[in-house]
XYZ file of C-alpha atoms in Angstrom:
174
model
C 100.492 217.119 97.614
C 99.378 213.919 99.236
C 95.888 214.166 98.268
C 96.618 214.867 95.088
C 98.442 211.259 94.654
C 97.977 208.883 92.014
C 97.984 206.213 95.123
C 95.188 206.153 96.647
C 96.715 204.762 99.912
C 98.902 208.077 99.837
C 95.943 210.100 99.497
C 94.148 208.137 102.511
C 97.233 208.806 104.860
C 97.037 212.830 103.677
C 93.688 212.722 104.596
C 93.807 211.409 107.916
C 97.309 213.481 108.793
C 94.977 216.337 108.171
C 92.608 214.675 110.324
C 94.966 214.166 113.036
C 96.159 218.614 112.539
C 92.299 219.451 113.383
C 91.429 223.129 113.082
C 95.135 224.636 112.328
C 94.887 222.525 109.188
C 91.779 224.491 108.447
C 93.700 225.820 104.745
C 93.411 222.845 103.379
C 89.902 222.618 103.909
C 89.224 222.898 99.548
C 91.856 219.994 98.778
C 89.700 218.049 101.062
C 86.677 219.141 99.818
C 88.016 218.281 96.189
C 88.877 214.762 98.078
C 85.034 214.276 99.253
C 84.659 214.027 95.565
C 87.511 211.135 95.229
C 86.719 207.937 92.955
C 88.009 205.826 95.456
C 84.854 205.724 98.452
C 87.817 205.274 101.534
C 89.264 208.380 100.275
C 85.833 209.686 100.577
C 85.419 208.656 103.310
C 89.062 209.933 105.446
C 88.938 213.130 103.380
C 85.108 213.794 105.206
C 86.912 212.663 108.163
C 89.363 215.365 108.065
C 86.825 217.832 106.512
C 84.909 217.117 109.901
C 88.324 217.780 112.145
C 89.475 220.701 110.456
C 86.306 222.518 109.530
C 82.912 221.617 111.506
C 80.906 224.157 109.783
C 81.585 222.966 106.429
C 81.144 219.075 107.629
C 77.401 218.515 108.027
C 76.638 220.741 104.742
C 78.737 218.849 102.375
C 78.038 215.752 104.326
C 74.319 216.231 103.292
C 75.525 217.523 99.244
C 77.386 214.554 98.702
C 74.809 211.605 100.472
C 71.786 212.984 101.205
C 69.218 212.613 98.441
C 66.052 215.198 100.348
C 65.709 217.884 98.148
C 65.008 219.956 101.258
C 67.888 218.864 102.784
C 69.882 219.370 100.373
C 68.413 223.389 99.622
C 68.748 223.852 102.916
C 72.628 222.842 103.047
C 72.767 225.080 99.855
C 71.567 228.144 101.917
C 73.701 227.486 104.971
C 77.051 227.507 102.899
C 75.765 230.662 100.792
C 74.861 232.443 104.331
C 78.542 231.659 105.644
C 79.170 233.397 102.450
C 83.127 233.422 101.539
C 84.643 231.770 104.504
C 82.808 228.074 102.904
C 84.615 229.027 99.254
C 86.141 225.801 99.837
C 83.153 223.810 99.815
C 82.625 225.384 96.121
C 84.017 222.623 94.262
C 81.665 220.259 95.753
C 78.822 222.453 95.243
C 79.871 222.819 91.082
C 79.735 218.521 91.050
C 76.511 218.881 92.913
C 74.882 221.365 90.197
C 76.601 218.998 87.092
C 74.659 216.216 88.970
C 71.329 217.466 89.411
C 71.571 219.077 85.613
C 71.275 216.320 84.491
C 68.333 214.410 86.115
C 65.283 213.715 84.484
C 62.925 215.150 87.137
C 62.129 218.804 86.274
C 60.961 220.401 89.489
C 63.591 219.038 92.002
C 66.543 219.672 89.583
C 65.012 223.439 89.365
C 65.335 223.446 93.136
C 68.187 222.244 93.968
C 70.187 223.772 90.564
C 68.524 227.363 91.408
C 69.759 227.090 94.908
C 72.920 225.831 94.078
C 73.611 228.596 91.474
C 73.070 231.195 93.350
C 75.109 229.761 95.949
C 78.242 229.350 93.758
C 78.072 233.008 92.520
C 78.403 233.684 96.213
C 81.350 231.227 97.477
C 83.508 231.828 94.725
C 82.766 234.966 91.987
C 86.050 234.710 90.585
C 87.146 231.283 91.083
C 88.799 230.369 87.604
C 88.797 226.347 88.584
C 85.240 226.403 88.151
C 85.289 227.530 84.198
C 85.302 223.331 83.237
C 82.041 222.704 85.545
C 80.136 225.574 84.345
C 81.114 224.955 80.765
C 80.002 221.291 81.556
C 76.473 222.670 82.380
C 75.981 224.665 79.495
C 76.522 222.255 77.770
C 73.943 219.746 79.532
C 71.759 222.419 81.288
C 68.308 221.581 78.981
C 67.309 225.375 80.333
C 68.082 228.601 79.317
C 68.041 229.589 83.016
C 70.865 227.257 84.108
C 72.774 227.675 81.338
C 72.316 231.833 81.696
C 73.079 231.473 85.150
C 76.231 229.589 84.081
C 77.179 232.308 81.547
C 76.824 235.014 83.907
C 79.161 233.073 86.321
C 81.476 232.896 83.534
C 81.397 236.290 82.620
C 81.970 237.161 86.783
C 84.900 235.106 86.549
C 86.288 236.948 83.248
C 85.549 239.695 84.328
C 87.068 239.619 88.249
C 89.869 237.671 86.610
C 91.024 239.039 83.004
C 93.572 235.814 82.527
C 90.824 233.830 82.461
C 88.963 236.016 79.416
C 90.639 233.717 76.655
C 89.366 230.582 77.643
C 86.294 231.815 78.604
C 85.480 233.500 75.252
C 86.023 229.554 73.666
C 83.121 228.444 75.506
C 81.016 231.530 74.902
């Protein structure tokens, strides 16, 4: 609840009480991956604090998503969290801001990269994960290639079809 405050004071002190839990704290390891991606850079900044306390294998790899701008680097992390497979689903909403980011730069063969890797490593973390219909709608509708924006449909259709409450929604896009 904290770190989903308007204040972002209250958010900090969520975000560093989850700190302070460590690894037993380690289910709240997406709300502070959704707090990496905070507006405000000291909630950033205590909610990859916390990430790093509760969940060391997911630290380094969204560390380098959210900072690092080496398209290697970046792949790489990409790889790692699609090799842990399921157990880094929290990590997922990071990687969907990630993809949105890169769709949208003008240089051609890095975004291919980074979006291919990134892609395939959603479909992995999260096949079913209904919060992710507003990102992948986002990049169909900025994707400039058919493959990103199939890729995105096929997620879409994953998640309709793994989750049939979803199928409504999903069809509006479509």
């Amino acid at each position: 609840e904290g770190l989903k405050s308007r204040e972002y004071r209250e958010r900090i002190r969520a975000a560093n009480g989850l700190e302070d839990i460590g690894s037993p704290a380690a289910g709240a390891a997406r709300a502070i991956c959704v707090a990496t991606l905070d507006s405000n850079s000291d909630v950033q900044k205590a909610a990859l604090d916390a990430l790093r306390s509760i969940r060391r294998d997911l630290y380094p790899l969204v560390l380098v998503l959210l900072a690092d701008n080496d398209d290697r680097r970046v792949v790489e992390s990409l790889f790692a969290l699609e090799d842990l497979g399921q157990v880094a689903e929290p990590a997922s909403p990071v990687v969907a801001v990630v993809l949105l980011r890169e769709s949208t730069k003008d240089q051609r063969r890095r975004r291919a990269k980074v979006c291919t890797a990134g892609l395939e490593c959603l479909f992995r973390l999260a096949p079913d994960d209904e919060s992710l219909i507003l990102p992948l709608d986002e990049l169909c509708a900025s994707a400039d290639s058919e493959f990103f924006r199939g890729f995105a449909i096929r997620h879409l259709g994953k998640i309709g079809e793994l989750k049939p409450t979803t199928r409504r929604s999903i069809l509006a896009i479509l």
